[in-house]
Amino acid sequence: MTHLAPEVVGTTGTAHSRTGTGTPDAGPVSSSSTARRPRTSGRRVLAVAEGVVSLTAALGYMLLSRRIDVNPIVRLGQVSGLATLQMYAAVIGLPLLGLLLYTAHRGPARRHRLVKRLVCAALAGLATGVIAGGVVVALHGTPHPLGGQEGDPGVLIDMANSFLHHKGMSGIYPPAFPALMALWAKIRYNGRGETGFALHDLQIFFTAVAGPMAYLAWRILLRPFWALLIAVPAAVVFLDPIRPYSHIVMIVLLPLLGYWLREMRLAGRRGTRHLVVRALVLGVTFGALFLWYSGWYIWAAPGALVAALFFFPWRQGAATAKKAGIYIGVTLLSAGVVGAPLLYQMARLGSENPDRYAFLAVYADPGYVLGWVSDRSGTLTYQTWPVAGEMAGQSGFALLLLFGVGLGLGLGMRNIMVRTAAAVLAGAWLARFWFAGHMAQDKAIQLYPRTTWIIMYCLMILAVLGMMAVVDRGSGWIERTLRPRAAGSGSGSAADSGSAPAAGPARVIPPRVVRQLAAGMVCVVALFATMGASWSVNRYMPSSDVDSMGIDAYRAHVIKQRDGSCPRFSPREDCWDIEKDDWKPGPIQNFIWCAGIVADDWPAVCGMEAPKRVRSRADIERDAEAERQARKDADRTGQDARKK
């Protein structure tokens, strides 16, 4: 598990195996442990170095962003903060990219490979470090988390309070993160009442480490550039700083699942002890991720089951099948033991917890899976979102992405990760439409819109692996087609001169050109990371608009601090008190709650009259008029005071 593969894995018939045990056709070859130890030790050192560099870049940048002193409530302060974040990223990133380009054009290839590994690791850390730094800026002056005490953050705070009161798990929600909140509140903030402060810290920390975790997970399977090309867009696009723990599980789960299937397929070439150790480590990891956030297991399960049946070594003999069975059994047993508390709660309470909460993504076309809108949808409606593209409603980005997916399915099917992503995609796709198709009859959403994330993630994986297959096969085709002519002339001149035979024919595409091109593409990924991170951060800058994502940071600034005073930049003089409630299950309603729909439109959208607490258009207009009048009165009072 510590080896970060220098070669692409998942293909059949590779020239060298990862473990150094010979070619697949030749089978294992004996070698002494002393001969393998230096190479293994070097790999472990490089693996640790990549992890340390990536985490240092992410957490270091997050700490550096604490030096930014602006008023995040004012838009000009927000813009200054965003600009300073970009300046810090440039000061750190440009020297790294300059070093990468220098080693690509000058110096030995071995030094460039080392530099590329470390630079890619650092860039993965910086990508989410910038987002975490943006959260630091948005919450500057307040100890409270994004969301304050409302919505999901309020529920997490109540769950953490329940853990501090030793009341056990809160329903069927994954308990690991609320338990960590309670532990950190007890260590850092002296216990109950400050679990919101703990959530503030953990939101920033796990936002920062999302990039390194994604990159290191993909490094188990891919070379540095390709791992970076998947990890950075996935982390920037899918990361939700309010709940960063949930999407980390999704991003990490897919490469770990591909790695697990790969090891099962190669069971015949592994020793039993090797398989048991790998299965135990992976099982514990899967169980821990399940306790961290379990939702993605539901959507990935159908495809993972089909892939496991497909990759099982049925035709490799009874001995190999037995070892693969042991591998599967140890994985399931260890994962089940770790995840037992949540599995028990799901079996006991699962049927009593239907999901009946609808928002914009529920009302929109269920066939749209290339974008996400939360319940903070602003002025968008299901008539205006998603925006129709140029060709059958599909945008240019959608067509390019699907073209890349076609390349992956057409040229990369020998790669196990391609088949894993395709299987998970198909399973999540079917589950999405199953739950959506039964929604009106069963009066339950069952979180089906969240399949948007995992489907889009699989599409991105397939597209990147498709590009990788084009590069690998294209370069191989060029070498096979054009090399014989160059090789023939070169061998003739060597024979005539009587010199010693060369080590091999010269490559048609010089390795230095490949290194230079790859270095340039890393620079492009770095530029995308900084721009994408700024886009992500800007969405969470404080705003009093309850329909925007900025309302979550705004709410953090209107809650009292521990001493009873308002936060430094609070726009209000009468801040809310800190709530110290324990978690209690809410009442289960027998209808779908249509969030974001005014009372007048409930019959057309939801098929029923709206409950009394839902506002109508007249209510909204009356409140808006009252707010305008309050502003006029305040302005008039201020003018009178200045005249006096």
Short mmCIF file of N, CA, C and O in Angstrom, two decimals, residues 205-281:
data_model
loop_
_atom_site.label_atom_id
_atom_site.label_comp_id
_atom_site.label_asym_id
_atom_site.label_seq_id
_atom_site.Cartn_x
_atom_site.Cartn_y
_atom_site.Cartn_z
N PHE A 205 -9.75 22.33 8.01
CA PHE A 205 -8.70 21.31 7.92
C PHE A 205 -8.99 20.31 6.82
O PHE A 205 -8.12 20.03 5.97
N PHE A 206 -10.20 19.75 6.80
CA PHE A 206 -10.49 18.71 5.82
C PHE A 206 -10.69 19.29 4.42
O PHE A 206 -10.51 18.57 3.44
N THR A 207 -11.04 20.55 4.32
CA THR A 207 -11.02 21.18 3.00
C THR A 207 -9.60 21.25 2.47
O THR A 207 -9.35 20.99 1.29
N ALA A 208 -8.65 21.58 3.34
CA ALA A 208 -7.25 21.68 2.92
C ALA A 208 -6.68 20.33 2.49
O ALA A 208 -5.97 20.23 1.49
N VAL A 209 -6.98 19.26 3.23
CA VAL A 209 -6.34 17.97 2.96
C VAL A 209 -7.08 17.17 1.90
O VAL A 209 -6.64 16.05 1.56
N ALA A 210 -8.18 17.67 1.37
CA ALA A 210 -8.91 16.92 0.34
C ALA A 210 -8.05 16.69 -0.90
O ALA A 210 -8.06 15.59 -1.47
N GLY A 211 -7.31 17.68 -1.34
CA GLY A 211 -6.44 17.53 -2.51
C GLY A 211 -5.36 16.49 -2.31
O GLY A 211 -5.19 15.59 -3.16
N PRO A 212 -4.58 16.58 -1.22
CA PRO A 212 -3.58 15.53 -0.98
C PRO A 212 -4.17 14.13 -0.89
O PRO A 212 -3.59 13.17 -1.42
N MET A 213 -5.31 13.98 -0.24
CA MET A 213 -5.91 12.66 -0.13
C MET A 213 -6.32 12.12 -1.50
O MET A 213 -6.12 10.94 -1.80
N ALA A 214 -6.92 12.98 -2.32
CA ALA A 214 -7.31 12.55 -3.66
C ALA A 214 -6.09 12.18 -4.50
O ALA A 214 -6.08 11.14 -5.18
N TYR A 215 -5.06 12.99 -4.45
CA TYR A 215 -3.87 12.74 -5.25
C TYR A 215 -3.17 11.45 -4.82
O TYR A 215 -2.81 10.61 -5.66
N LEU A 216 -2.98 11.26 -3.52
CA LEU A 216 -2.29 10.07 -3.03
C LEU A 216 -3.11 8.80 -3.31
O LEU A 216 -2.53 7.74 -3.57
N ALA A 217 -4.43 8.91 -3.27
CA ALA A 217 -5.25 7.73 -3.60
C ALA A 217 -5.05 7.34 -5.06
O ALA A 217 -4.91 6.15 -5.39
N TRP A 218 -5.02 8.32 -5.96
CA TRP A 218 -4.83 7.99 -7.37
C TRP A 218 -3.40 7.63 -7.69
O TRP A 218 -3.15 6.92 -8.69
N ARG A 219 -2.44 8.02 -6.88
CA ARG A 219 -1.05 7.63 -7.13
C ARG A 219 -0.82 6.15 -6.92
O ARG A 219 0.18 5.60 -7.39
N ILE A 220 -1.73 5.50 -6.21
CA ILE A 220 -1.61 4.05 -6.08
C ILE A 220 -1.76 3.38 -7.44
O ILE A 220 -1.21 2.29 -7.67
N LEU A 221 -2.47 4.04 -8.36
CA LEU A 221 -2.77 3.44 -9.65
C LEU A 221 -2.08 4.12 -10.83
O LEU A 221 -1.86 3.47 -11.85
N LEU A 222 -1.78 5.41 -10.74
CA LEU A 222 -1.36 6.16 -11.91
C LEU A 222 -0.06 6.91 -11.67
O LEU A 222 0.34 7.15 -10.52
N ARG A 223 0.57 7.31 -12.77
CA ARG A 223 1.76 8.16 -12.70
C ARG A 223 1.38 9.56 -12.23
O ARG A 223 0.21 9.93 -12.26
N PRO A 224 2.36 10.37 -11.80
CA PRO A 224 2.04 11.66 -11.16
C PRO A 224 1.14 12.57 -11.98
O PRO A 224 0.16 13.11 -11.45
N PHE A 225 1.44 12.76 -13.27
CA PHE A 225 0.65 13.71 -14.05
C PHE A 225 -0.79 13.26 -14.17
O PHE A 225 -1.72 14.06 -14.00
N TRP A 226 -1.01 11.99 -14.47
CA TRP A 226 -2.37 11.50 -14.65
C TRP A 226 -3.12 11.50 -13.33
O TRP A 226 -4.34 11.78 -13.29
N ALA A 227 -2.44 11.19 -12.24
CA ALA A 227 -3.09 11.28 -10.92
C ALA A 227 -3.49 12.71 -10.61
O ALA A 227 -4.59 12.98 -10.10
N LEU A 228 -2.62 13.67 -10.95
CA LEU A 228 -2.93 15.08 -10.74
C LEU A 228 -4.10 15.51 -11.61
O LEU A 228 -4.97 16.28 -11.17
N LEU A 229 -4.15 15.02 -12.84
CA LEU A 229 -5.19 15.43 -13.79
C LEU A 229 -6.57 14.96 -13.35
O LEU A 229 -7.58 15.57 -13.72
N ILE A 230 -6.66 13.89 -12.58
CA ILE A 230 -7.95 13.46 -12.04
C ILE A 230 -8.21 14.11 -10.69
O ILE A 230 -9.30 14.61 -10.41
N ALA A 231 -7.19 14.13 -9.82
CA ALA A 231 -7.40 14.56 -8.43
C ALA A 231 -7.77 16.03 -8.33
O ALA A 231 -8.68 16.40 -7.57
N VAL A 232 -7.07 16.91 -9.05
CA VAL A 232 -7.30 18.35 -8.89
C VAL A 232 -8.69 18.76 -9.38
O VAL A 232 -9.44 19.42 -8.64
N PRO A 233 -9.11 18.43 -10.62
CA PRO A 233 -10.48 18.81 -11.01
C PRO A 233 -11.54 18.21 -10.10
O PRO A 233 -12.54 18.87 -9.79
N ALA A 234 -11.34 16.95 -9.68
CA ALA A 234 -12.34 16.32 -8.82
C ALA A 234 -12.44 17.05 -7.48
O ALA A 234 -13.56 17.31 -7.00
N ALA A 235 -11.31 17.37 -6.88
CA ALA A 235 -11.33 18.06 -5.59
C ALA A 235 -11.94 19.45 -5.70
O ALA A 235 -12.74 19.86 -4.85
N VAL A 236 -11.58 20.19 -6.75
CA VAL A 236 -12.08 21.55 -6.90
C VAL A 236 -13.56 21.56 -7.22
O VAL A 236 -14.33 22.37 -6.68
N VAL A 237 -14.00 20.67 -8.09
CA VAL A 237 -15.40 20.68 -8.54
C VAL A 237 -16.33 20.13 -7.46
O VAL A 237 -17.40 20.70 -7.19
N PHE A 238 -15.95 19.04 -6.81
CA PHE A 238 -16.87 18.35 -5.91
C PHE A 238 -16.77 18.80 -4.46
O PHE A 238 -17.69 18.54 -3.68
N LEU A 239 -15.70 19.45 -4.07
CA LEU A 239 -15.49 19.77 -2.67
C LEU A 239 -16.54 20.74 -2.16
O LEU A 239 -16.80 21.78 -2.77
N ASP A 240 -17.14 20.42 -1.04
CA ASP A 240 -18.13 21.26 -0.39
C ASP A 240 -17.59 21.60 1.00
O ASP A 240 -17.65 20.77 1.91
N PRO A 241 -17.04 22.82 1.20
CA PRO A 241 -16.41 23.13 2.49
C PRO A 241 -17.34 23.02 3.70
O PRO A 241 -16.86 22.89 4.82
N ILE A 242 -18.65 23.08 3.49
CA ILE A 242 -19.56 22.91 4.63
C ILE A 242 -19.49 21.48 5.15
O ILE A 242 -19.53 21.24 6.36
N ARG A 243 -19.38 20.51 4.24
CA ARG A 243 -19.26 19.08 4.60
C ARG A 243 -18.11 18.47 3.79
O ARG A 243 -18.35 17.58 2.96
N PRO A 244 -16.88 18.88 4.01
CA PRO A 244 -15.79 18.38 3.16
C PRO A 244 -15.53 16.89 3.33
O PRO A 244 -15.00 16.25 2.43
N TYR A 245 -15.93 16.35 4.48
CA TYR A 245 -15.66 14.94 4.74
C TYR A 245 -16.42 14.03 3.78
O TYR A 245 -15.94 12.95 3.42
N SER A 246 -17.61 14.43 3.35
CA SER A 246 -18.43 13.53 2.54
C SER A 246 -17.83 13.29 1.16
O SER A 246 -17.74 12.16 0.69
N HIS A 247 -17.39 14.35 0.49
CA HIS A 247 -16.87 14.20 -0.86
C HIS A 247 -15.46 13.62 -0.89
O HIS A 247 -15.05 13.04 -1.90
N ILE A 248 -14.73 13.77 0.19
CA ILE A 248 -13.43 13.10 0.28
C ILE A 248 -13.62 11.59 0.15
O ILE A 248 -12.84 10.90 -0.53
N VAL A 249 -14.66 11.07 0.80
CA VAL A 249 -14.91 9.63 0.73
C VAL A 249 -15.19 9.21 -0.70
O VAL A 249 -14.66 8.19 -1.18
N MET A 250 -16.00 9.97 -1.43
CA MET A 250 -16.31 9.60 -2.81
C MET A 250 -15.05 9.62 -3.68
O MET A 250 -14.81 8.71 -4.47
N ILE A 251 -14.25 10.67 -3.54
CA ILE A 251 -13.07 10.81 -4.39
C ILE A 251 -12.07 9.69 -4.13
O ILE A 251 -11.46 9.15 -5.06
N VAL A 252 -11.92 9.31 -2.87
CA VAL A 252 -10.93 8.29 -2.50
C VAL A 252 -11.45 6.89 -2.75
O VAL A 252 -10.68 5.97 -3.08
N LEU A 253 -12.77 6.70 -2.63
CA LEU A 253 -13.34 5.35 -2.73
C LEU A 253 -13.10 4.71 -4.09
O LEU A 253 -12.78 3.52 -4.17
N LEU A 254 -13.26 5.47 -5.16
CA LEU A 254 -13.15 4.88 -6.51
C LEU A 254 -11.77 4.31 -6.79
O LEU A 254 -11.65 3.15 -7.24
N PRO A 255 -10.66 5.04 -6.58
CA PRO A 255 -9.35 4.42 -6.83
C PRO A 255 -9.05 3.26 -5.88
O PRO A 255 -8.41 2.28 -6.29
N LEU A 256 -9.50 3.34 -4.64
CA LEU A 256 -9.28 2.22 -3.73
C LEU A 256 -10.06 0.99 -4.19
O LEU A 256 -9.56 -0.15 -4.08
N LEU A 257 -11.25 1.20 -4.70
CA LEU A 257 -12.03 0.08 -5.22
C LEU A 257 -11.34 -0.54 -6.43
O LEU A 257 -11.28 -1.78 -6.55
N GLY A 258 -10.82 0.30 -7.33
CA GLY A 258 -10.08 -0.24 -8.47
C GLY A 258 -8.85 -1.00 -8.05
O GLY A 258 -8.52 -2.05 -8.62
N TYR A 259 -8.14 -0.50 -7.04
CA TYR A 259 -6.95 -1.20 -6.54
C TYR A 259 -7.34 -2.54 -5.92
O TYR A 259 -6.64 -3.55 -6.11
N TRP A 260 -8.44 -2.57 -5.17
CA TRP A 260 -8.89 -3.82 -4.55
C TRP A 260 -9.24 -4.86 -5.61
O TRP A 260 -8.86 -6.04 -5.50
N LEU A 261 -9.94 -4.45 -6.66
CA LEU A 261 -10.29 -5.38 -7.73
C LEU A 261 -9.05 -5.86 -8.47
O LEU A 261 -8.97 -7.03 -8.87
N ARG A 262 -8.09 -5.00 -8.64
CA ARG A 262 -6.85 -5.39 -9.31
C ARG A 262 -6.11 -6.46 -8.53
O ARG A 262 -5.62 -7.44 -9.10
N GLU A 263 -6.03 -6.29 -7.21
CA GLU A 263 -5.34 -7.29 -6.39
C GLU A 263 -6.08 -8.62 -6.40
O GLU A 263 -5.46 -9.68 -6.39
N MET A 264 -7.42 -8.58 -6.44
CA MET A 264 -8.17 -9.82 -6.51
C MET A 264 -7.92 -10.52 -7.84
O MET A 264 -7.77 -11.76 -7.88
N ARG A 265 -7.84 -9.77 -8.91
CA ARG A 265 -7.62 -10.38 -10.22
C ARG A 265 -6.25 -11.04 -10.28
O ARG A 265 -6.07 -12.06 -10.97
N LEU A 266 -5.27 -10.48 -9.57
CA LEU A 266 -3.91 -11.01 -9.59
C LEU A 266 -3.65 -11.98 -8.43
O LEU A 266 -2.50 -12.19 -8.06
N ALA A 267 -4.71 -12.54 -7.85
CA ALA A 267 -4.54 -13.41 -6.69
C ALA A 267 -3.62 -14.59 -6.98
O ALA A 267 -2.87 -15.05 -6.10
N GLY A 268 -3.65 -15.09 -8.21
CA GLY A 268 -2.81 -16.24 -8.53
C GLY A 268 -1.32 -15.93 -8.50
O GLY A 268 -0.51 -16.84 -8.37
N ARG A 269 -0.94 -14.68 -8.62
CA ARG A 269 0.47 -14.29 -8.62
C ARG A 269 0.94 -13.79 -7.26
O ARG A 269 2.08 -13.37 -7.11
N ARG A 270 0.04 -13.78 -6.29
CA ARG A 270 0.38 -13.28 -4.96
C ARG A 270 0.44 -14.44 -3.97
O ARG A 270 -0.26 -15.44 -4.10
N GLY A 271 1.25 -14.26 -2.95
CA GLY A 271 1.27 -15.20 -1.86
C GLY A 271 0.06 -15.01 -0.96
O GLY A 271 -0.53 -13.93 -0.89
N THR A 272 -0.32 -16.07 -0.24
CA THR A 272 -1.50 -15.98 0.63
C THR A 272 -1.31 -14.93 1.71
O THR A 272 -2.23 -14.16 2.02
N ARG A 273 -0.13 -14.88 2.29
CA ARG A 273 0.13 -13.89 3.33
C ARG A 273 0.00 -12.47 2.77
O ARG A 273 -0.58 -11.58 3.42
N HIS A 274 0.55 -12.27 1.58
CA HIS A 274 0.45 -10.96 0.92
C HIS A 274 -1.01 -10.57 0.73
O HIS A 274 -1.41 -9.43 1.03
N LEU A 275 -1.84 -11.50 0.26
CA LEU A 275 -3.25 -11.20 0.02
C LEU A 275 -3.99 -10.89 1.32
O LEU A 275 -4.81 -9.97 1.37
N VAL A 276 -3.71 -11.64 2.36
CA VAL A 276 -4.40 -11.44 3.63
C VAL A 276 -4.07 -10.06 4.20
O VAL A 276 -4.95 -9.33 4.68
N VAL A 277 -2.79 -9.67 4.14
CA VAL A 277 -2.40 -8.37 4.66
C VAL A 277 -3.06 -7.25 3.87
O VAL A 277 -3.61 -6.29 4.43
N ARG A 278 -3.02 -7.35 2.53
CA ARG A 278 -3.67 -6.33 1.70
C ARG A 278 -5.17 -6.27 1.96
O ARG A 278 -5.76 -5.19 2.05
N ALA A 279 -5.80 -7.42 2.06
CA ALA A 279 -7.24 -7.46 2.30
C ALA A 279 -7.59 -6.85 3.65
O ALA A 279 -8.59 -6.13 3.79
N LEU A 280 -6.77 -7.14 4.65
CA LEU A 280 -7.03 -6.60 5.99
C LEU A 280 -6.91 -5.07 5.99
O LEU A 280 -7.78 -4.36 6.53
N VAL A 281 -5.86 -4.56 5.37
CA VAL A 281 -5.66 -3.11 5.33
C VAL A 281 -6.77 -2.43 4.55
O VAL A 281 -7.34 -1.41 4.99
#
